[in-house]
Every structure is written in C-alpha cells, then in structure tokens.
Coordinates of C-alpha atoms and ligand atoms in Angstrom, one line a residue:
Chain A
M1 CA -64.5 -34.1 19.3
K2 CA -63.2 -36.1 22.2
T3 CA -61.9 -38.9 20.1
R4 CA -60.2 -36.6 17.9
K5 CA -58.5 -35.0 20.9
N6 CA -57.5 -38.4 22.1
S7 CA -56.2 -39.5 18.8
K8 CA -54.2 -36.3 18.7
K9 CA -52.7 -37.2 22.1
V10 CA -51.9 -40.6 20.8
N11 CA -50.3 -39.1 17.8
H12 CA -48.2 -36.9 19.9
A13 CA -47.1 -39.8 22.0
I14 CA -46.1 -41.8 18.9
Q15 CA -44.3 -38.7 17.6
D16 CA -42.4 -38.4 20.9
I17 CA -41.3 -42.0 20.9
K18 CA -40.2 -41.7 17.3
W19 CA -38.2 -38.6 18.2
E20 CA -36.7 -40.4 21.1
T21 CA -35.5 -43.4 19.2
E22 CA -34.3 -41.1 16.5
Y23 CA -32.4 -39.1 19.1
K24 CA -30.9 -42.2 20.6
H25 CA -29.9 -43.4 17.2
Q26 CA -28.2 -40.1 16.4
Q27 CA -26.5 -40.2 19.8
K28 CA -25.0 -43.6 19.0
K29 CA -23.9 -42.5 15.6
R30 CA -22.3 -39.4 17.2
N31 CA -20.5 -41.6 19.8
R32 CA -19.3 -43.8 17.0
T33 CA -17.9 -40.9 14.9
Q34 CA -16.4 -39.5 18.1
T35 CA -14.5 -42.6 18.7
M36 CA -13.4 -42.7 15.1
E37 CA -12.3 -39.1 15.4
N38 CA -10.2 -39.9 18.5
I39 CA -8.5 -42.8 16.8
I40 CA -7.6 -40.7 13.8
H41 CA -6.4 -37.9 16.0
G42 CA -4.2 -40.3 17.8
I43 CA -2.7 -41.7 14.6
F44 CA -1.8 -38.2 13.4
L45 CA -0.3 -37.2 16.7
L46 CA 1.9 -40.3 16.5
L47 CA 3.0 -39.4 13.0
G48 CA 3.8 -35.9 14.2
L49 CA 5.8 -37.3 17.2
I50 CA 8.0 -39.2 14.8
T51 CA 9.5 -35.9 13.7
V52 CA 9.9 -34.6 17.2
G53 CA 11.4 -37.9 18.2
C54 CA 14.0 -37.7 15.4
V55 CA 15.0 -34.2 16.4
L56 CA 15.4 -35.3 20.1
L57 CA 17.3 -38.4 19.1
I58 CA 19.7 -36.6 16.9
T59 CA 20.3 -33.9 19.5
V60 CA 20.9 -36.4 22.3
Y61 CA 23.1 -38.5 20.2
L62 CA 25.2 -35.6 19.0
V63 CA 25.7 -34.3 22.5
I64 CA 26.6 -37.7 23.9
S65 CA 29.0 -38.6 21.2
G66 CA 30.4 -35.1 20.7
I67 CA 31.3 -34.3 24.3
P68 CA 34.0 -36.9 25.1
A69 CA 36.5 -35.7 22.5
I70 CA 36.0 -32.1 23.5
K71 CA 36.7 -33.1 27.1
E72 CA 39.8 -35.0 26.1
I73 CA 41.2 -32.3 23.8
G74 CA 40.1 -29.4 26.0
I75 CA 37.4 -27.1 24.8
A76 CA 39.8 -24.2 24.2
D77 CA 42.3 -26.3 22.3
F78 CA 39.5 -27.8 20.2
L79 CA 37.6 -24.6 19.3
F80 CA 40.6 -22.3 19.0
G81 CA 43.4 -24.6 17.9
K82 CA 44.7 -23.5 14.6
E83 CA 46.0 -26.8 13.5
W84 CA 44.1 -29.9 12.4
A85 CA 46.4 -32.9 11.9
S86 CA 44.3 -35.8 12.9
T87 CA 46.4 -38.5 11.3
A88 CA 49.9 -37.2 12.3
A89 CA 52.0 -39.0 14.8
Q90 CA 51.4 -36.1 17.1
P91 CA 47.7 -35.5 16.3
E92 CA 46.3 -32.0 16.5
Y93 CA 42.6 -31.4 16.8
G94 CA 42.1 -27.6 16.4
I95 CA 39.0 -26.7 14.4
L96 CA 39.4 -23.0 14.2
P97 CA 40.3 -23.2 10.5
F98 CA 36.9 -25.0 9.9
I99 CA 34.9 -22.6 12.0
L100 CA 36.4 -19.6 10.4
T101 CA 36.1 -21.1 6.9
S102 CA 32.4 -21.8 7.5
I103 CA 31.8 -18.3 8.8
Y104 CA 33.8 -16.6 6.0
G105 CA 32.3 -18.8 3.4
T106 CA 28.8 -18.1 4.6
A107 CA 29.4 -14.4 5.0
G108 CA 30.9 -14.2 1.6
A109 CA 28.0 -16.0 0.0
I110 CA 25.6 -13.6 1.8
V111 CA 27.5 -10.6 0.7
I112 CA 27.3 -11.7 -2.9
G113 CA 24.0 -13.5 -2.8
V114 CA 21.8 -11.3 -0.8
P115 CA 22.0 -8.1 -2.9
I116 CA 21.4 -10.1 -6.1
G117 CA 18.6 -12.1 -4.6
F118 CA 17.0 -9.1 -3.0
M119 CA 17.1 -7.0 -6.1
T120 CA 15.7 -9.9 -8.2
A121 CA 12.9 -10.4 -5.7
V122 CA 12.0 -6.7 -5.8
Y123 CA 12.0 -6.9 -9.6
L124 CA 9.9 -10.1 -9.8
S125 CA 7.4 -9.0 -7.2
K126 CA 6.9 -5.4 -8.2
M127 CA 8.2 -4.6 -11.7
A128 CA 8.2 -7.7 -13.9
S129 CA 5.3 -8.4 -16.3
P130 CA 3.3 -11.5 -15.4
K131 CA 5.0 -13.4 -18.2
V132 CA 8.5 -12.5 -17.2
K133 CA 7.7 -13.2 -13.6
S134 CA 6.4 -16.7 -14.2
A135 CA 9.3 -17.5 -16.5
M136 CA 11.9 -16.3 -14.0
Q137 CA 10.2 -18.0 -11.1
T138 CA 10.3 -21.3 -13.0
A139 CA 14.0 -20.7 -13.5
V140 CA 14.5 -20.0 -9.8
S141 CA 12.6 -23.2 -8.8
L142 CA 14.8 -25.2 -11.2
L143 CA 17.9 -23.7 -9.6
A144 CA 16.6 -24.7 -6.2
G145 CA 16.0 -28.3 -7.5
I146 CA 19.5 -28.9 -8.8
P147 CA 21.4 -31.3 -6.6
S148 CA 24.4 -29.9 -4.9
V149 CA 26.8 -32.4 -6.5
V150 CA 25.9 -30.8 -9.8
Y151 CA 26.8 -27.4 -8.5
G152 CA 30.1 -28.9 -7.3
L153 CA 30.7 -30.4 -10.7
V154 CA 30.1 -27.3 -12.6
G155 CA 32.1 -25.3 -10.1
M156 CA 35.0 -27.8 -10.6
L157 CA 34.9 -27.7 -14.3
V158 CA 34.2 -24.0 -14.9
L159 CA 34.8 -21.9 -11.8
V160 CA 38.0 -23.5 -10.5
P161 CA 40.0 -23.2 -13.7
G162 CA 38.5 -19.8 -14.3
I163 CA 39.8 -18.5 -11.0
R164 CA 43.2 -20.0 -11.7
K165 CA 43.4 -18.2 -15.0
I166 CA 41.9 -14.9 -14.1
F167 CA 43.8 -14.4 -10.8
N168 CA 46.8 -16.3 -11.9
V169 CA 47.0 -18.5 -8.9
P170 CA 48.5 -22.0 -8.7
D171 CA 45.2 -23.6 -7.7
G172 CA 41.7 -22.3 -8.3
A173 CA 40.1 -24.6 -5.7
S174 CA 39.7 -22.1 -3.0
L175 CA 37.6 -20.2 -0.5
L176 CA 36.6 -17.8 -3.3
A177 CA 35.3 -20.7 -5.5
A178 CA 33.3 -22.0 -2.5
I179 CA 31.8 -18.5 -1.8
I180 CA 30.7 -18.1 -5.4
V181 CA 29.1 -21.6 -5.5
L182 CA 27.4 -21.0 -2.2
A183 CA 26.1 -17.6 -3.3
I184 CA 24.4 -19.1 -6.3
M185 CA 23.0 -22.0 -4.2
I186 CA 21.4 -19.7 -1.7
L187 CA 19.8 -17.5 -4.4
P188 CA 16.6 -19.5 -4.8
S189 CA 15.6 -19.6 -1.2
I190 CA 16.4 -15.9 -0.8
I191 CA 14.5 -14.9 -3.9
K192 CA 11.5 -17.1 -3.2
M193 CA 11.0 -16.0 0.4
S194 CA 11.6 -12.4 -0.4
V195 CA 9.1 -12.5 -3.2
T196 CA 6.5 -14.0 -1.0
A197 CA 7.1 -11.3 1.6
L198 CA 6.9 -8.5 -1.0
D199 CA 3.8 -9.9 -2.6
A200 CA 2.1 -9.9 0.7
V201 CA 2.5 -6.1 1.2
P202 CA -1.0 -4.6 1.0
K203 CA -1.5 -2.8 -2.3
E204 CA -3.1 0.1 -0.2
Y205 CA 0.3 1.1 1.1
E206 CA 1.7 1.3 -2.4
D207 CA -1.3 3.2 -3.7
A208 CA -1.0 5.7 -0.8
S209 CA 2.6 6.3 -1.7
L210 CA 2.0 6.7 -5.4
A211 CA -0.9 9.1 -4.7
L212 CA 1.5 11.3 -2.7
G213 CA 3.6 11.7 -5.9
A214 CA 6.3 9.1 -5.1
T215 CA 7.6 7.3 -8.2
P216 CA 7.1 3.5 -8.4
V217 CA 10.7 2.8 -7.6
E218 CA 10.6 5.1 -4.6
T219 CA 7.5 3.4 -3.5
Y220 CA 9.0 -0.1 -3.6
F221 CA 12.1 0.9 -1.7
K222 CA 10.5 3.2 0.9
V223 CA 7.2 1.5 1.5
S224 CA 7.1 -2.1 0.2
V225 CA 10.5 -3.2 1.3
P226 CA 10.3 -1.8 4.8
A227 CA 6.8 -3.4 5.1
A228 CA 8.3 -6.7 4.1
K229 CA 11.5 -6.4 6.1
S230 CA 10.9 -9.2 8.5
G231 CA 10.2 -11.6 5.7
I232 CA 13.3 -10.5 3.8
A233 CA 15.4 -10.8 7.0
A234 CA 14.0 -14.3 7.4
A235 CA 15.0 -15.1 3.8
V236 CA 18.6 -14.0 4.5
V237 CA 18.8 -16.1 7.6
L238 CA 17.4 -19.1 5.6
G239 CA 20.2 -18.4 3.1
V240 CA 22.8 -18.4 5.9
G241 CA 21.4 -21.8 7.1
R242 CA 21.7 -23.3 3.6
A243 CA 25.2 -22.0 3.1
I244 CA 26.6 -23.2 6.5
G245 CA 25.0 -26.6 6.1
E246 CA 26.2 -27.3 2.5
A247 CA 28.9 -30.0 2.2
M248 CA 29.0 -31.7 -1.2
A249 CA 29.5 -28.6 -3.4
V250 CA 32.1 -26.9 -1.2
M251 CA 34.0 -30.1 -0.8
M252 CA 34.4 -30.2 -4.6
V253 CA 35.5 -26.6 -5.1
A254 CA 37.2 -25.5 -2.0
G255 CA 40.3 -27.7 -2.2
N256 CA 39.4 -29.4 1.1
V257 CA 42.7 -28.7 2.9
P258 CA 42.5 -27.8 6.5
N259 CA 44.3 -24.4 6.2
M260 CA 43.4 -21.3 8.0
P261 CA 41.4 -19.1 5.6
D262 CA 44.0 -16.4 5.4
S263 CA 43.2 -15.4 1.8
L264 CA 40.4 -15.9 -0.7
F265 CA 42.7 -18.1 -2.8
Q266 CA 43.6 -20.4 0.1
S267 CA 42.4 -24.0 -0.3
V268 CA 40.2 -24.5 2.7
R269 CA 37.9 -27.0 4.5
F270 CA 34.5 -26.3 5.9
L271 CA 32.9 -27.7 9.1
T272 CA 30.6 -29.9 7.1
T273 CA 33.4 -31.3 4.9
A274 CA 35.7 -31.7 7.8
V275 CA 33.2 -34.3 9.1
S276 CA 32.5 -36.0 5.8
S277 CA 35.9 -36.2 4.4
E278 CA 37.5 -38.2 7.2
M279 CA 34.6 -40.1 8.6
S280 CA 35.0 -43.2 6.4
Y281 CA 38.5 -44.1 7.6
S282 CA 38.6 -42.5 11.1
S283 CA 38.8 -44.3 14.4
G284 CA 39.4 -43.6 18.1
L285 CA 39.8 -40.0 19.2
Q286 CA 39.9 -38.8 15.6
R287 CA 36.4 -40.2 15.0
Q288 CA 35.1 -38.8 18.3
A289 CA 36.5 -35.4 17.3
L290 CA 34.5 -35.6 14.1
F291 CA 31.4 -36.0 16.2
S292 CA 32.4 -33.0 18.1
I293 CA 32.7 -31.0 14.9
A294 CA 29.2 -32.1 14.0
L295 CA 28.0 -30.9 17.4
V296 CA 29.5 -27.5 16.8
L297 CA 27.9 -27.3 13.4
F298 CA 24.6 -28.4 14.9
L299 CA 24.8 -25.6 17.4
F300 CA 25.4 -23.1 14.7
I301 CA 22.4 -24.3 12.8
M302 CA 20.2 -24.2 15.9
L303 CA 21.3 -20.6 16.5
I304 CA 20.3 -19.8 12.9
N305 CA 16.9 -21.5 13.3
V306 CA 16.1 -19.6 16.5
T307 CA 16.9 -16.4 14.6
L308 CA 14.8 -17.5 11.7
N309 CA 11.8 -18.2 13.9
F310 CA 12.2 -14.9 15.6
F311 CA 11.9 -13.1 12.2
L312 CA 9.1 -15.3 11.0
K313 CA 7.1 -14.6 14.2
R314 CA 7.6 -10.9 13.8
E315 CA 6.5 -11.1 10.1
K316 CA 3.2 -12.7 11.3
E317 CA 2.5 -9.8 13.7
Chain B
M1 CA -15.5 31.3 -8.7
S2 CA -13.2 29.7 -11.2
N3 CA -13.0 26.1 -12.1
I4 CA -9.9 24.1 -11.2
I5 CA -10.8 21.0 -13.2
T6 CA -12.5 20.8 -16.5
V7 CA -13.5 17.5 -18.0
K8 CA -14.6 17.3 -21.6
D9 CA -16.1 14.3 -23.4
M10 CA -14.3 11.8 -21.3
N11 CA -14.7 8.1 -21.9
L12 CA -13.0 5.3 -20.0
W13 CA -12.8 1.6 -20.7
Y14 CA -11.5 -1.2 -18.5
G15 CA -10.7 -3.7 -21.3
D16 CA -14.0 -3.9 -23.2
H17 CA -16.1 -2.6 -20.4
Q18 CA -16.9 1.1 -20.7
A19 CA -17.0 2.4 -17.1
L20 CA -17.4 6.1 -17.9
K21 CA -19.4 7.5 -20.8
N22 CA -19.0 11.0 -22.2
I23 CA -18.4 12.8 -19.0
N24 CA -18.5 16.6 -19.0
I25 CA -18.0 18.5 -15.7
E26 CA -16.4 21.6 -14.3
I27 CA -15.3 21.5 -10.7
P28 CA -15.2 24.8 -8.9
E29 CA -12.2 25.8 -6.9
K30 CA -12.2 25.9 -3.0
S31 CA -15.5 24.1 -2.7
I32 CA -16.7 20.6 -1.9
T33 CA -18.1 18.6 -4.8
A34 CA -19.8 15.4 -3.8
L35 CA -20.0 12.4 -6.2
I36 CA -23.1 10.3 -5.6
G37 CA -24.6 7.3 -7.3
P38 CA -25.2 3.6 -6.8
S39 CA -22.4 1.2 -6.3
G40 CA -20.5 0.4 -9.5
C41 CA -21.6 3.5 -11.4
G42 CA -18.0 4.7 -11.8
K43 CA -17.5 7.3 -9.0
S44 CA -14.2 5.8 -7.9
T45 CA -13.1 5.4 -11.4
F46 CA -13.8 9.1 -12.2
L47 CA -12.0 10.2 -9.0
K48 CA -8.9 8.1 -9.8
T49 CA -8.8 9.5 -13.3
L50 CA -8.3 13.0 -11.9
N51 CA -4.9 12.1 -10.3
R52 CA -4.2 9.4 -12.9
M53 CA -4.2 6.6 -10.5
N54 CA -6.1 4.7 -13.1
D55 CA -2.8 4.6 -15.1
L56 CA -1.9 1.7 -12.9
V57 CA -4.6 -0.5 -14.2
P58 CA -3.0 -2.2 -17.2
S59 CA -6.2 -2.6 -19.4
V60 CA -7.4 1.0 -19.0
K61 CA -8.1 3.3 -22.0
I62 CA -9.2 6.9 -21.7
T63 CA -10.3 9.3 -24.3
G64 CA -11.4 13.0 -24.0
D65 CA -9.8 15.9 -22.3
I66 CA -9.1 16.7 -18.6
R67 CA -7.7 20.0 -17.6
Y68 CA -6.2 20.9 -14.3
N69 CA -5.9 24.7 -14.4
D70 CA -5.6 24.8 -18.2
T71 CA -3.0 22.0 -18.4
D72 CA -4.0 18.8 -20.1
I73 CA -3.2 16.2 -17.4
F74 CA -2.5 13.5 -20.0
S75 CA -0.1 15.7 -22.1
K76 CA 3.5 14.4 -22.4
E77 CA 4.9 17.4 -20.6
V78 CA 3.0 16.6 -17.4
D79 CA 4.9 14.6 -14.9
V80 CA 2.4 12.3 -13.3
N81 CA 4.2 12.4 -9.9
S82 CA 4.1 16.2 -9.8
L83 CA 0.4 16.0 -10.8
R84 CA -0.3 13.6 -7.9
K85 CA 1.5 15.9 -5.6
E86 CA -0.9 18.7 -6.6
I87 CA -3.9 16.4 -6.5
G88 CA -3.9 14.4 -3.3
M89 CA -6.0 11.4 -2.4
V90 CA -7.6 9.9 0.6
F91 CA -8.8 6.3 0.3
Q92 CA -11.9 4.5 1.4
K93 CA -10.1 2.3 3.9
P94 CA -7.6 4.2 6.1
N95 CA -4.2 3.1 4.9
P96 CA -1.4 4.7 7.0
F97 CA 2.0 3.2 6.4
P98 CA 3.2 0.8 9.0
M99 CA 5.6 3.4 10.4
S100 CA 5.5 6.1 13.1
I101 CA 2.9 8.8 12.9
Y102 CA 5.6 11.3 12.2
D103 CA 7.1 9.3 9.4
N104 CA 3.7 8.9 7.8
V105 CA 3.2 12.6 7.5
A106 CA 6.8 13.3 6.7
Y107 CA 6.8 10.6 3.9
G108 CA 5.5 12.9 1.2
P109 CA 7.7 15.9 1.9
R110 CA 10.8 13.7 2.3
T111 CA 10.0 12.0 -1.1
H112 CA 9.9 15.5 -2.6
G113 CA 13.3 16.3 -1.3
I114 CA 12.9 18.0 2.0
T115 CA 15.5 16.7 4.5
N116 CA 15.9 19.6 6.9
K117 CA 14.7 18.3 10.3
A118 CA 13.3 21.6 11.5
Q119 CA 11.4 22.2 8.3
L120 CA 10.0 18.7 8.4
D121 CA 8.9 19.2 12.0
E122 CA 7.1 22.3 11.0
I123 CA 5.4 20.7 8.0
V124 CA 4.3 17.7 10.1
E125 CA 2.9 19.8 12.8
S126 CA 0.9 22.1 10.5
A127 CA -0.4 19.2 8.5
L128 CA -1.6 17.4 11.6
R129 CA -3.1 20.7 12.9
D130 CA -4.9 21.1 9.6
A131 CA -6.2 17.6 9.8
A132 CA -7.5 18.3 13.4
I133 CA -5.5 15.5 14.9
W134 CA -2.5 17.4 16.4
D135 CA -3.8 17.5 19.9
E136 CA -4.4 13.8 20.0
V137 CA -1.1 12.7 18.6
K138 CA 1.4 15.4 19.6
D139 CA 2.8 13.3 22.5
R140 CA 3.1 10.1 20.5
L141 CA 4.5 11.1 17.2
K142 CA 7.0 8.3 17.3
K143 CA 4.4 5.6 17.9
N144 CA 3.3 3.3 15.1
A145 CA 0.4 4.7 13.2
L146 CA -1.3 1.3 13.1
G147 CA -2.0 1.6 16.8
M148 CA -4.6 4.4 16.3
S149 CA -8.3 4.1 15.9
G150 CA -9.8 3.9 12.5
G151 CA -11.1 7.5 12.6
Q152 CA -7.7 8.8 13.8
Q153 CA -6.0 6.8 11.1
Q154 CA -8.2 8.4 8.5
R155 CA -7.4 11.9 9.8
L156 CA -3.7 10.9 9.7
C157 CA -4.1 10.0 6.1
I158 CA -5.7 13.4 5.4
A159 CA -2.7 15.0 7.2
R160 CA -0.3 12.9 5.2
A161 CA -2.0 14.1 2.0
L162 CA -2.0 17.7 3.2
A163 CA 1.8 17.5 4.0
V164 CA 2.7 17.7 0.3
Q165 CA 0.6 20.9 0.0
P166 CA -1.9 19.8 -2.7
K167 CA -4.4 22.0 -4.3
I168 CA -7.1 19.4 -4.6
L169 CA -8.0 16.6 -2.2
L170 CA -9.8 13.6 -3.7
M171 CA -11.7 11.6 -1.1
D172 CA -13.2 8.2 -1.9
E173 CA -15.9 7.4 0.6
P174 CA -13.6 8.6 3.4
T175 CA -16.0 7.8 6.2
S176 CA -17.6 4.5 5.0
A177 CA -15.3 2.5 7.3
L178 CA -15.8 4.8 10.3
D179 CA -18.2 5.1 13.3
P180 CA -20.6 8.1 13.4
I181 CA -18.5 10.2 15.7
S182 CA -15.4 9.8 13.5
T183 CA -17.6 10.4 10.5
S184 CA -18.8 13.8 11.7
R185 CA -15.3 14.8 12.7
I186 CA -14.1 14.1 9.1
E187 CA -17.1 16.0 7.7
E188 CA -16.4 19.0 9.9
L189 CA -12.8 18.8 8.8
A190 CA -13.7 18.7 5.2
M191 CA -15.8 21.9 5.6
E192 CA -12.8 23.6 7.2
L193 CA -10.4 22.4 4.6
K194 CA -12.4 23.9 1.7
E195 CA -11.1 27.3 2.7
K196 CA -7.7 26.3 1.4
Y197 CA -8.3 23.3 -0.8
T198 CA -10.7 22.0 -3.4
I199 CA -12.3 18.8 -2.3
V200 CA -13.9 16.1 -4.5
M201 CA -15.6 13.5 -2.3
V202 CA -17.3 10.3 -3.3
T203 CA -20.0 9.4 -0.9
H204 CA -22.8 6.8 -0.9
N205 CA -24.4 8.6 1.9
M206 CA -26.8 11.2 0.6
Q207 CA -27.2 13.0 3.9
Q208 CA -23.5 13.4 3.9
A209 CA -23.6 15.0 0.5
V210 CA -26.3 17.4 1.7
R211 CA -24.5 18.2 4.9
V212 CA -21.0 18.9 3.5
S213 CA -21.0 19.6 -0.2
D214 CA -21.6 22.7 -2.3
Y215 CA -21.9 20.9 -5.6
T216 CA -23.2 17.4 -6.3
A217 CA -22.7 15.2 -9.3
F218 CA -25.0 12.2 -9.7
F219 CA -23.5 9.2 -11.6
L220 CA -25.5 6.3 -13.0
L221 CA -24.2 3.4 -15.0
G222 CA -21.1 5.3 -16.0
E223 CA -22.9 8.4 -17.0
L224 CA -22.9 11.8 -15.3
V225 CA -26.7 12.3 -15.1
E226 CA -26.8 15.6 -13.4
F227 CA -24.4 18.1 -11.9
G228 CA -25.2 21.3 -10.0
K229 CA -25.4 23.1 -6.7
T230 CA -26.2 20.6 -4.0
D231 CA -29.2 22.6 -2.9
D232 CA -30.7 22.5 -6.4
I233 CA -29.9 18.8 -7.0
F234 CA -31.7 17.8 -3.8
S235 CA -34.6 20.3 -3.9
Q236 CA -35.4 20.4 -7.6
P237 CA -33.6 17.7 -9.6
K238 CA -34.0 18.2 -13.3
D239 CA -33.6 14.6 -14.3
K240 CA -36.2 11.9 -13.4
R241 CA -33.4 9.4 -12.5
T242 CA -31.8 11.8 -10.1
E243 CA -35.1 12.4 -8.4
D244 CA -35.7 8.6 -8.1
Y245 CA -32.3 8.1 -6.6
I246 CA -32.4 10.9 -4.0
T247 CA -35.9 9.9 -3.0
G248 CA -34.6 6.4 -2.5
R249 CA -36.6 4.7 -5.2
F250 CA -33.6 2.8 -6.3
G251 CA -29.9 2.4 -5.5
Ligands
ADP1 N1 -9.5 -2.1 -12.0 C1 -10.6 -2.4 -12.7 N2 -10.6 -3.3 -13.7 C2 -11.7 -3.6 -14.3 N3 -12.9 -3.1 -14.0 C3 -13.0 -2.2 -13.0 C4 -11.9 -1.8 -12.3 N4 -12.3 -0.9 -11.3 C5 -13.6 -0.8 -11.5 N5 -14.1 -1.5 -12.5 C6 -15.5 -1.6 -13.0 O1 -15.9 -0.3 -13.3 C7 -17.2 0.0 -12.9 C8 -17.2 1.2 -12.0 O2 -16.5 0.9 -10.8 P1 -16.2 2.0 -9.7 O3 -15.6 3.2 -10.3 O4 -15.4 1.3 -8.6 O5 -17.7 2.3 -9.1 P2 -18.1 3.0 -7.8 O6 -16.9 3.6 -7.1 O7 -19.1 4.0 -8.2 O8 -18.8 2.0 -6.9 C9 -17.6 -1.3 -12.2 O9 -18.4 -2.0 -13.2 C10 -16.4 -2.0 -11.9 O10 -16.6 -3.4 -11.9
MG2 MG1 -16.1 3.2 -5.2

C-alpha cells in the first residue's frame, strides 16, 4: 500500500518534470516563432513604406520644382493668363487654356460617359441574364485593358475624320474628339465600380419593394440605386480622375494647340499634354513652368482623391 | 365566413426538387392562419406562392390552381404588381429600406401614384397607427429607419405593407429575429389587424400558433398534412404525424 503510494508520488514528480521540460521547450519554440514573426512584420512594413515614400517624394519634388516658376511669373498671371507662348521672343506663360480644357474635357466625358456607364451597370447588375452579364463584363474588362495609345490611334483614324466630315469643319482634331475618346475610356471604371456597388445591395430591399407591388424597374431605380448611391458616386469620381489624368490619347485627337477652348471644334491642349509635349526640348523658365503645370495637375488629382475617399468611406458605413 | 384564398391541387418544383406536393387549402377571410412544420417543409415556399414572389426564382415550376377571391392568380389577365399590392408581405428579417421612416411607409403609395403631400401624410400616419408604432416614431419621421430597434423595424415593415391597403398580409416568421417583448407586441398587433385583414403567418413556434391563430396548417416534407381550427389541431389532431409534431416528438 505504502510503496504504491510512494511510487505514485514518484510518478507524479516525473510527470511534473516532463511537463516542465515540455513547457520550456514550447516556450522556446514560441519565442523563436515570435522573433520570426517580428522580422516578417518588419519586412512587410518596409515594403509598404516604399509606396508611402514614393508619394512623399513625388509630392515634395513637385512642390519644390513647381513653385519657382509660379513665383517668377506671378500666380495670377500663371493660372489666369490666357496665352501660352513659351518659345516666343516675348514668352507668355498663362495656363488658363489648359486648365479650362482639362475641366471642359473631363466634364464633357462625364456628361456622356456617366449616363451610359450607369445605365449599363444597372442593366448588368439587375436585368441581364448570367450569360449576357459575363460576356459583357468580359468586354468591359477588355476595354479597360486597351492601352491609351490605341484609343488615340483609333480616335485619330476614325473619330477625327468623322468629325471633320459630319460637322464640316476644317480640322476634326478637337475638344469634341477628346471628349468622346475620354468618355469611352472612363466607361470601364464607371461600369465596374457601379456594378460592384449595385450587386452589394441586399436582396431583402428589392424583395420588400417587389412585395409592395413595385415593378422590377421601379425597384431598381427607387431602391437599389439609392442604396448604392455612394458607390456610384465614387465610380463617377474615379472616372473624373481617369479623364483628367489621361495624356496620350487626348494628345493624339485634340489637336494639341494651346487655344482657349471656346468651341467644341477648337484644337486644344490639356494640362497633361501641355507638360508632355514640350518637356523634351524645354529649358530654363519654360521647363520650370512645365513643372508648375504638373503641380497644378497634381493638386487637381489630390482633390479628386479626397472626394473619392469621402464617398468610399460613406459607402462602407 | 368566406374564403379569400382557395388552393387546389397545387404542386411546386424548384428545378427537379418538388417542394410542395398536392396542396389543397381554403384560407378564411379576416382571420389568422398559422403555417407550422419543421424547417424546410415548404412553409415559406407556400407563402411566397400566394403573392407570386416565387416567380422571381428562375427554376420554379408551379401546377394547380390558386384563387384569390375567384380570380386565378396565375391567369394572364392578372397583373402581378396589382396582386402584390393586394397581398402584402412581411419578411422574416426586418428589412426596412435605408431611408427615413416616413419614406419607408410612403414608398408603396408613392409607387402606386399618390403624390399629394397631405394625402401621403395621412396614409403614413394611419399605417403607422395601425402598426402600433405611431407614438414611438411620430417625432422622428425624418430619421433613418435603420436606426430603430429590430422590433420597431419589424412593426415599421408591417406599417409599410399596410400603407398600400392590402387585403391579405403574409408574414414569414415575423418574430423569429426578435426579443420576447417585441414578439408579444407583434402578436398583439396581428390579433388587432385581423379585424381588417386576413393574415397568413408562418411560425416555427407552436405556442405562438396557439396564442394568435384561428386556423392552423401543418406542413411536412412538402405536404399539407392537416388543416383546421387551431383549437382542434392542437387538442385532437386527426393525423398521427401532426400529433407527433405538436407533442414535440420530432421537428
Ligand atoms: N429558391 C430556392 N431554390 C431552390 N430550392 C429552394 C428555394 N427555396 C427553398 N428551396 C427548397 O424548398 C424546400 C422548402 O423550403 P422552404 O419553403 O424555405 O421551407 P420552410 O420555410 O418550411 O423552412 C427546401 O428543401 C428548400 O431547400
Ligand atoms: Mg422558411
């Protein structure tokens, strides 16, 4: 009896030691994995910081290199000057034509692109059969993947002569051509984002509306679209961002002459193309002025991004 | 008392799966009919057939005859939207629109063409009163409906359904997502509403069926096993399976 008790005790002691070593072993292992985790965490943080670093670098660089010319020309003369003649004997550095062209061009693209994109999104999300939906979404993705130089090329070969013939103007390369190309270019982002927002509307809302005797179309426009409005607004802002930042295609179809955009058929130059078309041969104040234009463009894009984030945040809530 | 809905030899398939088998039932007007039965036996399917919400399921196939006041609800002359206006529905999960309380209730009437502000105000108030929620919301009609409690949301959904002046109210487990106090409020409300409306209510809670309903239909595996006065069903069920179910031997 006694010995058995003793042996039990011994057994317990051995068990305890076993557990203790086991515990220590585990602890060590845990420490090791912890260190490993920390290292990996650090690497990922570093990689993330690369992006942040780039943004900061670009911002600082643009501000530093953009300010001198603005100072020299004078902010009012620069922003509101109607004439850009950078290589003239008496150079003029007014970028109002570019600012207005970018604004009109973007606004025009939105006016044409948003209704088409929005209606397409409603159709795809709510009415199309699964087959049609997947086929059309593939087409939309392809449209998004086409390089902008191809848009420019097709615009040059089809749109520009078309405008010349239809409206009987001397040159089809114009604000109108740029607006049409931009409208097509922003379609994919508007469609994709609106479809995502519309797809996310809970089916319960639509069921409730149908059960009240509303027709499907009434339901989509009175319930689904309002419920997805933040996402759709974000899609529009994203489209604005794409349009205002586009350079290559508009360079090819807008004529690229620094005129004030007085008419749809005027040959015009955008903020983006103002920078890119003179950069290669510019020098001195002209070159600095190009940096200033880039800064203005950058501020526009920043503003658009802030707006976009605002809508995206609201969508989440 | 006359019957407002008559179902004859109704079968329903989702694709190859037969969800309802040879259903025959006559639902009396201005009363509460409870649909009971274990999960998956076709109660919701049956309910959604009555206002043709099942039409929205692509693979659905229905045979047989369903009459609402002598009109065949599947006939070509029947406009499904008008039918759904007459036969309202309250869902299992409260689903108010993400709009103001007022706009939720006014949604139906507006959809059916009422634009006059005074008239809308009157409809909204009377629907909210009928749904026993007016006193709680009258000072915050412009507030978003999603800010209300689950029980209030469900009563708002009832008000929204009442605002289009239906004859029948279909309720699919309207209290299953609610706390006991909200549940009893909805039950009281249902008993008041039967003065004016016919109510068909799915419930998985047998006490609830006993408490509120006048008639009970017991479904099992897509069949309507037994239908009759609630008192009879629960005191002297004719079918062995009904007895097993209500005494808790399965389900
Ligand atoms: N939309 C649908 N598509 C296919 N099958 C369905 C659908 N809705 C319900 N079912 C099937 O029909 C049967 C009855 O479902 P339901 O009417 O929801 O039962 P209950 O409401 O009694 O729980 C179940 O087997 C379910 O899986
Ligand atoms: Mg159900």
